[in-house]
CSV table of C-alpha atoms in Angstrom, one decimal:
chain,number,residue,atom,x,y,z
A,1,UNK,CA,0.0,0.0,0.0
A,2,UNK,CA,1.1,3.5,-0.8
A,3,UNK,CA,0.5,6.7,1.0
A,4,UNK,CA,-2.3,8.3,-1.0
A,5,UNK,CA,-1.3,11.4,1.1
A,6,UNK,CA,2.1,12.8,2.0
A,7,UNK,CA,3.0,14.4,5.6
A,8,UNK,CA,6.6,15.7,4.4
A,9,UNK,CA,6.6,17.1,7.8
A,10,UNK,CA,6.9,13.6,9.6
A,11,UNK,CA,10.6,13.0,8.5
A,12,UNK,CA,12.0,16.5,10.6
A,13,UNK,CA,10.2,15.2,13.5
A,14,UNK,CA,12.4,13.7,16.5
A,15,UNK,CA,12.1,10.4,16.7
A,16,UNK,CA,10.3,7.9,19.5
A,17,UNK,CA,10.6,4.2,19.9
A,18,UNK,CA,8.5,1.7,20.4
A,19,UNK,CA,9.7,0.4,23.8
A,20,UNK,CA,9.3,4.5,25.3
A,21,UNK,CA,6.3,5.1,23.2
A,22,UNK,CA,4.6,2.1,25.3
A,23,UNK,CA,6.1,2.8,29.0
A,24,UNK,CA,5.0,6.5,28.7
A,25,UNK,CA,1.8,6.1,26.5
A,26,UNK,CA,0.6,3.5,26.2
A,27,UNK,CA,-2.5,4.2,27.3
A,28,UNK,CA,-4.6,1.0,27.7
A,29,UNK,CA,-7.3,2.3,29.9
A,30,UNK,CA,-7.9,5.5,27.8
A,31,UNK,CA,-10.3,8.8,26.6
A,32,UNK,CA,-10.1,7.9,22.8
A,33,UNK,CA,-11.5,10.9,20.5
A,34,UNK,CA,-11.9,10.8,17.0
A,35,UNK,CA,-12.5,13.3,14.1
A,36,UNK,CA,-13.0,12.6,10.7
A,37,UNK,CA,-11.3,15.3,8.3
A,38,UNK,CA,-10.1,15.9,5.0
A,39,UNK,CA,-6.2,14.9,4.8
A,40,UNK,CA,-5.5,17.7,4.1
A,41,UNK,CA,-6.4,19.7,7.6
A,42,UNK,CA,-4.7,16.5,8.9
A,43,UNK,CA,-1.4,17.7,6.9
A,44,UNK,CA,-1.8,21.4,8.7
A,45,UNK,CA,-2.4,19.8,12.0
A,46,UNK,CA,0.5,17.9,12.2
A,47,UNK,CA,2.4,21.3,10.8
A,48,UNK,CA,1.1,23.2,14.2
A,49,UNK,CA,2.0,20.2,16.4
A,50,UNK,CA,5.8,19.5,15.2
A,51,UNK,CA,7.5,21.7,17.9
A,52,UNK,CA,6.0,19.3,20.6
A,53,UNK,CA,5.8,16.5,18.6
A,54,UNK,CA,8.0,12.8,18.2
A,55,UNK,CA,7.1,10.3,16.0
A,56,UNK,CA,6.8,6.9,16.5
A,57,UNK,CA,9.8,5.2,14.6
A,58,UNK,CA,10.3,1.3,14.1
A,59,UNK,CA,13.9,0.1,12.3
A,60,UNK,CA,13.5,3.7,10.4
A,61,UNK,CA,10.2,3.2,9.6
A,62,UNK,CA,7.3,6.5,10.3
A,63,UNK,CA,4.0,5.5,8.1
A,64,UNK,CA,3.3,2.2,9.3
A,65,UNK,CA,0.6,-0.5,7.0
A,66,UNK,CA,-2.1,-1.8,9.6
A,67,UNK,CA,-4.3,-4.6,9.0
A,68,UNK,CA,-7.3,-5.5,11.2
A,69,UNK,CA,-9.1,-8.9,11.0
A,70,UNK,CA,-12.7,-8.5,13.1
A,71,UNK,CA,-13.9,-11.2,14.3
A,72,UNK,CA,-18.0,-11.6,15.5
A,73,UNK,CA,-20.1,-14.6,16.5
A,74,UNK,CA,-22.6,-15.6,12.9
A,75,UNK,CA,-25.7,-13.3,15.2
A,76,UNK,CA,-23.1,-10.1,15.0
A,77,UNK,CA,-23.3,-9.7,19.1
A,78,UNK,CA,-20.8,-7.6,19.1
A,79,UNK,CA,-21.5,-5.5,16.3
A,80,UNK,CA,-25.2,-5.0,17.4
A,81,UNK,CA,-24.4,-4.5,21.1
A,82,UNK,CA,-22.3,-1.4,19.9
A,83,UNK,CA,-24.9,-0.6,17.7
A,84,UNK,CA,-27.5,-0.3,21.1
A,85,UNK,CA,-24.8,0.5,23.5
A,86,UNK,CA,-25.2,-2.2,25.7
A,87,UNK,CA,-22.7,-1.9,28.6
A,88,UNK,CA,-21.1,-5.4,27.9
A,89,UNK,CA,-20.2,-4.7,24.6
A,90,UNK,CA,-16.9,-5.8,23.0
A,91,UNK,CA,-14.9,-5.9,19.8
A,92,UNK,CA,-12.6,-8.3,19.1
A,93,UNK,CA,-9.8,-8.3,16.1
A,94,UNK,CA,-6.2,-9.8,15.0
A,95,UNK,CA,-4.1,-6.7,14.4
A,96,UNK,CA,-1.3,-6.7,11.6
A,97,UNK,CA,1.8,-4.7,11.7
A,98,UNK,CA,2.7,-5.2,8.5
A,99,UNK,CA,6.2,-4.0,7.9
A,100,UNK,CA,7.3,-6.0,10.8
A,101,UNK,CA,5.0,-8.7,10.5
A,102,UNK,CA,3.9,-9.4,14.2
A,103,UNK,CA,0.7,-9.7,15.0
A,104,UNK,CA,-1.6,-9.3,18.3
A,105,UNK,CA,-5.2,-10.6,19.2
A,106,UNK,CA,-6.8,-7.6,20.7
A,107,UNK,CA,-10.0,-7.5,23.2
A,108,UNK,CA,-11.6,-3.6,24.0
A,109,UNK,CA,-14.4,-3.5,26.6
A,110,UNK,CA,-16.1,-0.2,28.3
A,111,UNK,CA,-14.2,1.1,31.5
A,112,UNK,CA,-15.2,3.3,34.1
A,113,UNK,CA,-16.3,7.0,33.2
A,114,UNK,CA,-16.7,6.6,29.5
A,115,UNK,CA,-13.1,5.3,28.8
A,116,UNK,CA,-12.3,2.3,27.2
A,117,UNK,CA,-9.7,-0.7,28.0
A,118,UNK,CA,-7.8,-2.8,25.6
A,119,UNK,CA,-5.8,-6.1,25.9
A,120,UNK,CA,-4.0,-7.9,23.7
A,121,UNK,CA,-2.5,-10.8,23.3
A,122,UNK,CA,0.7,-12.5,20.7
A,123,UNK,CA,-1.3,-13.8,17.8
A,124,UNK,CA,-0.1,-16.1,14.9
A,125,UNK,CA,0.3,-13.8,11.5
A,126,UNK,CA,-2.2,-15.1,9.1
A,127,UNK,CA,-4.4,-17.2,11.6
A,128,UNK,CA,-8.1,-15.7,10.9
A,129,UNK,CA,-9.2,-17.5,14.4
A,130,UNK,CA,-8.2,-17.7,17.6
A,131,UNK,CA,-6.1,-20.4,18.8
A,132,UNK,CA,-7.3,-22.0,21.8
A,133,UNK,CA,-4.5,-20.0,23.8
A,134,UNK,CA,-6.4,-17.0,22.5
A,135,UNK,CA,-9.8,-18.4,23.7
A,136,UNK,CA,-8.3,-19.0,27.2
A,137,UNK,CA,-7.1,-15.1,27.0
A,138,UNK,CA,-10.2,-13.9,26.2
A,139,UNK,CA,-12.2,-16.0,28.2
A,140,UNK,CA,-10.2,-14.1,30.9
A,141,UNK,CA,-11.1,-10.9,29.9
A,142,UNK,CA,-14.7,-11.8,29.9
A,143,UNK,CA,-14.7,-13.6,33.3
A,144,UNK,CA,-13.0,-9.8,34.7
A,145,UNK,CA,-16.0,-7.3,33.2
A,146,UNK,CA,-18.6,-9.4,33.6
A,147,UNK,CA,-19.2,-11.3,30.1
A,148,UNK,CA,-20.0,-14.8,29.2
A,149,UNK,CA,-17.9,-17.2,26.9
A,150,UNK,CA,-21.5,-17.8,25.5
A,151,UNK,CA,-21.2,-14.4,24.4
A,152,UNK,CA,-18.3,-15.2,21.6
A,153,UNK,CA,-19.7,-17.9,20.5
A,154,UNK,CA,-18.8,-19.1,17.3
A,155,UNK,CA,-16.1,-16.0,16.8
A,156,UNK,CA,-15.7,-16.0,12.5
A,157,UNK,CA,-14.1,-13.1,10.5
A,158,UNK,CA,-16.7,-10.6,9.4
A,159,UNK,CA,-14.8,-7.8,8.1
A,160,UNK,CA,-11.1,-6.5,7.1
A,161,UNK,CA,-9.9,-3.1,7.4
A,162,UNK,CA,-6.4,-1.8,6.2
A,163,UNK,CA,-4.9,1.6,6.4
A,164,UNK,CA,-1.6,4.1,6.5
A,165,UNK,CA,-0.7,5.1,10.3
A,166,UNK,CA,1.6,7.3,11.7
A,167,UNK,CA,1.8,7.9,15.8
A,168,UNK,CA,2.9,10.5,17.7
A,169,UNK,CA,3.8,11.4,21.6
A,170,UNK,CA,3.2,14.4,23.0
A,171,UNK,CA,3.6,16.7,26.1
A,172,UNK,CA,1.4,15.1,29.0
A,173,UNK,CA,2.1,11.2,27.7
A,174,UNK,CA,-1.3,11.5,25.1
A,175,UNK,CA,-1.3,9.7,21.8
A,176,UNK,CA,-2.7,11.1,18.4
A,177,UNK,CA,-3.0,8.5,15.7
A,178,UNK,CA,-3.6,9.7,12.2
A,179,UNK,CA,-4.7,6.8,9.9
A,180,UNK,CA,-5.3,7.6,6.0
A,181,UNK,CA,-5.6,5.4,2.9
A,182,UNK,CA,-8.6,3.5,4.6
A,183,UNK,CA,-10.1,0.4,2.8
A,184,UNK,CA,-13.1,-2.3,4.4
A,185,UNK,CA,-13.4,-5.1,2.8
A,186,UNK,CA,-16.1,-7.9,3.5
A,187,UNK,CA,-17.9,-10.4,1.4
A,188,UNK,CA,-15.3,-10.1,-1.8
A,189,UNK,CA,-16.3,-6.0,-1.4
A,190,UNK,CA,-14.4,-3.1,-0.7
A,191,UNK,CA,-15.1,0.4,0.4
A,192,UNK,CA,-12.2,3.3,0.6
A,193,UNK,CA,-12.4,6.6,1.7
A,194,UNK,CA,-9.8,8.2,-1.0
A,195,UNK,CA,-8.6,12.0,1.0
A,196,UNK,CA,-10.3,11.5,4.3
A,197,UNK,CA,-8.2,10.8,7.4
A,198,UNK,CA,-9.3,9.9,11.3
A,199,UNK,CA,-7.4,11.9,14.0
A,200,UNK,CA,-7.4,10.0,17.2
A,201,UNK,CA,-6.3,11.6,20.5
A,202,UNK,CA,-5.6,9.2,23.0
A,203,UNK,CA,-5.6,10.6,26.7
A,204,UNK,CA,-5.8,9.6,30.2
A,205,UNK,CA,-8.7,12.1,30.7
A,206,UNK,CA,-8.9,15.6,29.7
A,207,UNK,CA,-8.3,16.7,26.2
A,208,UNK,CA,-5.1,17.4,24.3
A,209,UNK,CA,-3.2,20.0,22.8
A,210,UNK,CA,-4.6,18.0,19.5
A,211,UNK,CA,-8.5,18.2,20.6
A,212,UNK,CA,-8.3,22.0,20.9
A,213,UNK,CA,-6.3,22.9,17.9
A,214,UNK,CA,-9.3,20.7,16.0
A,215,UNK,CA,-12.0,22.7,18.1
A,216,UNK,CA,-10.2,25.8,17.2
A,217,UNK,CA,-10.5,24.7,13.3
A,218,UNK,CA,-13.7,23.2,13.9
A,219,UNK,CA,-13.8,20.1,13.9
A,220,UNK,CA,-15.4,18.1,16.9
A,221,UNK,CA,-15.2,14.5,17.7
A,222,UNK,CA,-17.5,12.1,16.0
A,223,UNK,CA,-18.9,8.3,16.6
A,224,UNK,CA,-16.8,6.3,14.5
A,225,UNK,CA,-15.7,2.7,14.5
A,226,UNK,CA,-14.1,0.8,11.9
A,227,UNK,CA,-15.6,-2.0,12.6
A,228,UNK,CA,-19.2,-1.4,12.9
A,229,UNK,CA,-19.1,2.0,11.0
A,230,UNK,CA,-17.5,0.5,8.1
A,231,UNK,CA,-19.8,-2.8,8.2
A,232,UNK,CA,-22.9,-0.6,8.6
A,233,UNK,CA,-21.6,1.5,5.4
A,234,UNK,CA,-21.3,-2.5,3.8
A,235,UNK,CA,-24.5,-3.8,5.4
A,236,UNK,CA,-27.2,-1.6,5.1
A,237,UNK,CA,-29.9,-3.9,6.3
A,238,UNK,CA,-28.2,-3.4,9.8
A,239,UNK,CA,-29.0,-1.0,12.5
A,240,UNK,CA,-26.7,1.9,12.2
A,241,UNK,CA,-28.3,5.1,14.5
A,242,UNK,CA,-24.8,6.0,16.3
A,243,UNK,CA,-23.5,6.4,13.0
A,244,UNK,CA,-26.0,7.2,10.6
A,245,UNK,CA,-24.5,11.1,10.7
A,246,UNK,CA,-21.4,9.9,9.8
A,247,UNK,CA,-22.5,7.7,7.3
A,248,UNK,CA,-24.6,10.0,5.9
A,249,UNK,CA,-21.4,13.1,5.3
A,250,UNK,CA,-18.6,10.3,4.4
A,251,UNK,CA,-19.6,6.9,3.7
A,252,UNK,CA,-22.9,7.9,1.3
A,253,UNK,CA,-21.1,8.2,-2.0
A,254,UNK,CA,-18.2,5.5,-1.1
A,255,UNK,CA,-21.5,3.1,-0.6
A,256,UNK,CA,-23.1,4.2,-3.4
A,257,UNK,CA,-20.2,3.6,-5.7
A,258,UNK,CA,-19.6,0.4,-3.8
A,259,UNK,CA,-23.3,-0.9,-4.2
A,260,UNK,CA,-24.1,0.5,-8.2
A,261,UNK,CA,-20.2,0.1,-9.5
């Protein structure tokens, strides 16, 4: 994959590794907000955030490929429990990192005040299920906030996502993510979103110096997930009301191009 937009400004930044990236930041228990903009206001915010900023750096690498296999049980509990906002809702995946080629079975559940809390555990690369090591993990997980094994059931791929990331560490330990070149595929379809990018701050609470440089611009956060937002802009016949603004001002002409193409 190639980057569909260029952030020249990535390559004066100083640099962070991985290893001081995760013992400062890594933010498992976090405030995640996320806007949806045109790349190019992602471009001008990175500009206005270089003096602070360091960026994430792996073996000389900035712009990192990410692939994301979802998995779901075949009745979709986890997608529809986000849909209704059930407070045992959950998302599972198998994260990619391409260029390096490891790989990580992820869990996110709800934690307290509106946050949310992500495990993850060493995945095999190309396994689309989880091994029975993986079962035990996130039968653990489930046991600790109150789910049921029931509940995964029957976990089967339901949707792929790939996109271009770049990470960066600022003052105050918070994350901001900026992924572009975004692609769902599911059922032998695909859906991109050519010039859009999503800014996500990550934060231990209160907003970044990110957030309010978006405010400033005006741009405010918005319900997004790539899972259920991008299989809601697949999957019409679902229930989609968190979403449906966003689907409505990005996804309509992607999905229409998608479904009449």
């Amino acid at each position: 994959m190639t980057a569909a937009v260029a952030f020249d400004t990535l390559g004066a930044l100083p640099a962070v590794s991985l290893a001081e990236m995760d013992q400062r930041a890594a933010l498992q228990c976090r405030f995640d907000r996320k806007y949806l903009l045109p790349a190019g206001d992602a471009r001008r915010l990175l500009a206005e955030l270089a003096p602070a900023a360091r960026v994430l750096e792996i073996d000389g690498i900035r712009h990192f490929t990410y692939e994301s296999l979802y998995l779901d049980t075949p009745g979709l509990v986890s997608y529809l429990r986000t849909a209704y906002r059930h407070r045992r809702r959950f998302k599972i995946r198998t994260r990619t990192y391409v260029d390096s080629g490891s790989c990580w079975l992820e869990a996110k559940v709800p934690g307290p005040r509106g946050s949310t809390v992500k495990y993850r555990a060493p995945h095999v690369p190309g396994q689309p299920h989880p091994t029975e090591t993986g079962l035990a993990f996130l039968d653990e997980i489930f046991a600790r906030h109150g789910l049921s094994p029931a509940d995964r059931a029957g976990l089967t791929p339901v949707l792929r996502t790939a996109y271009l990331r770049f990470a960066l560490l600022m003052p105050g330990d918070s994350r901001v993510t900026v992924d572009t070149d975004l692609r769902w595929i599911a059922d032998g379809r695909e859906l991109r979103l050519p010039g859009v990018a999503i800014v996500e701050t990550k934060t231990v609470s209160t907003a970044a110096e990110a957030d309010r440089l978006l405010w400033r611009r005006g741009h405010r956060p918005v319900a997004i997930s790539k899972y259920a937002t991008g299989l809601a802009a697949l999957r019409t016949d679902l229930p989609a009301a968190p979403w449906r603004r966003v689907l409505r001002q990005h996804f309509t002409l992607s999905r229409e191009d998608l479904l009449h193409g």
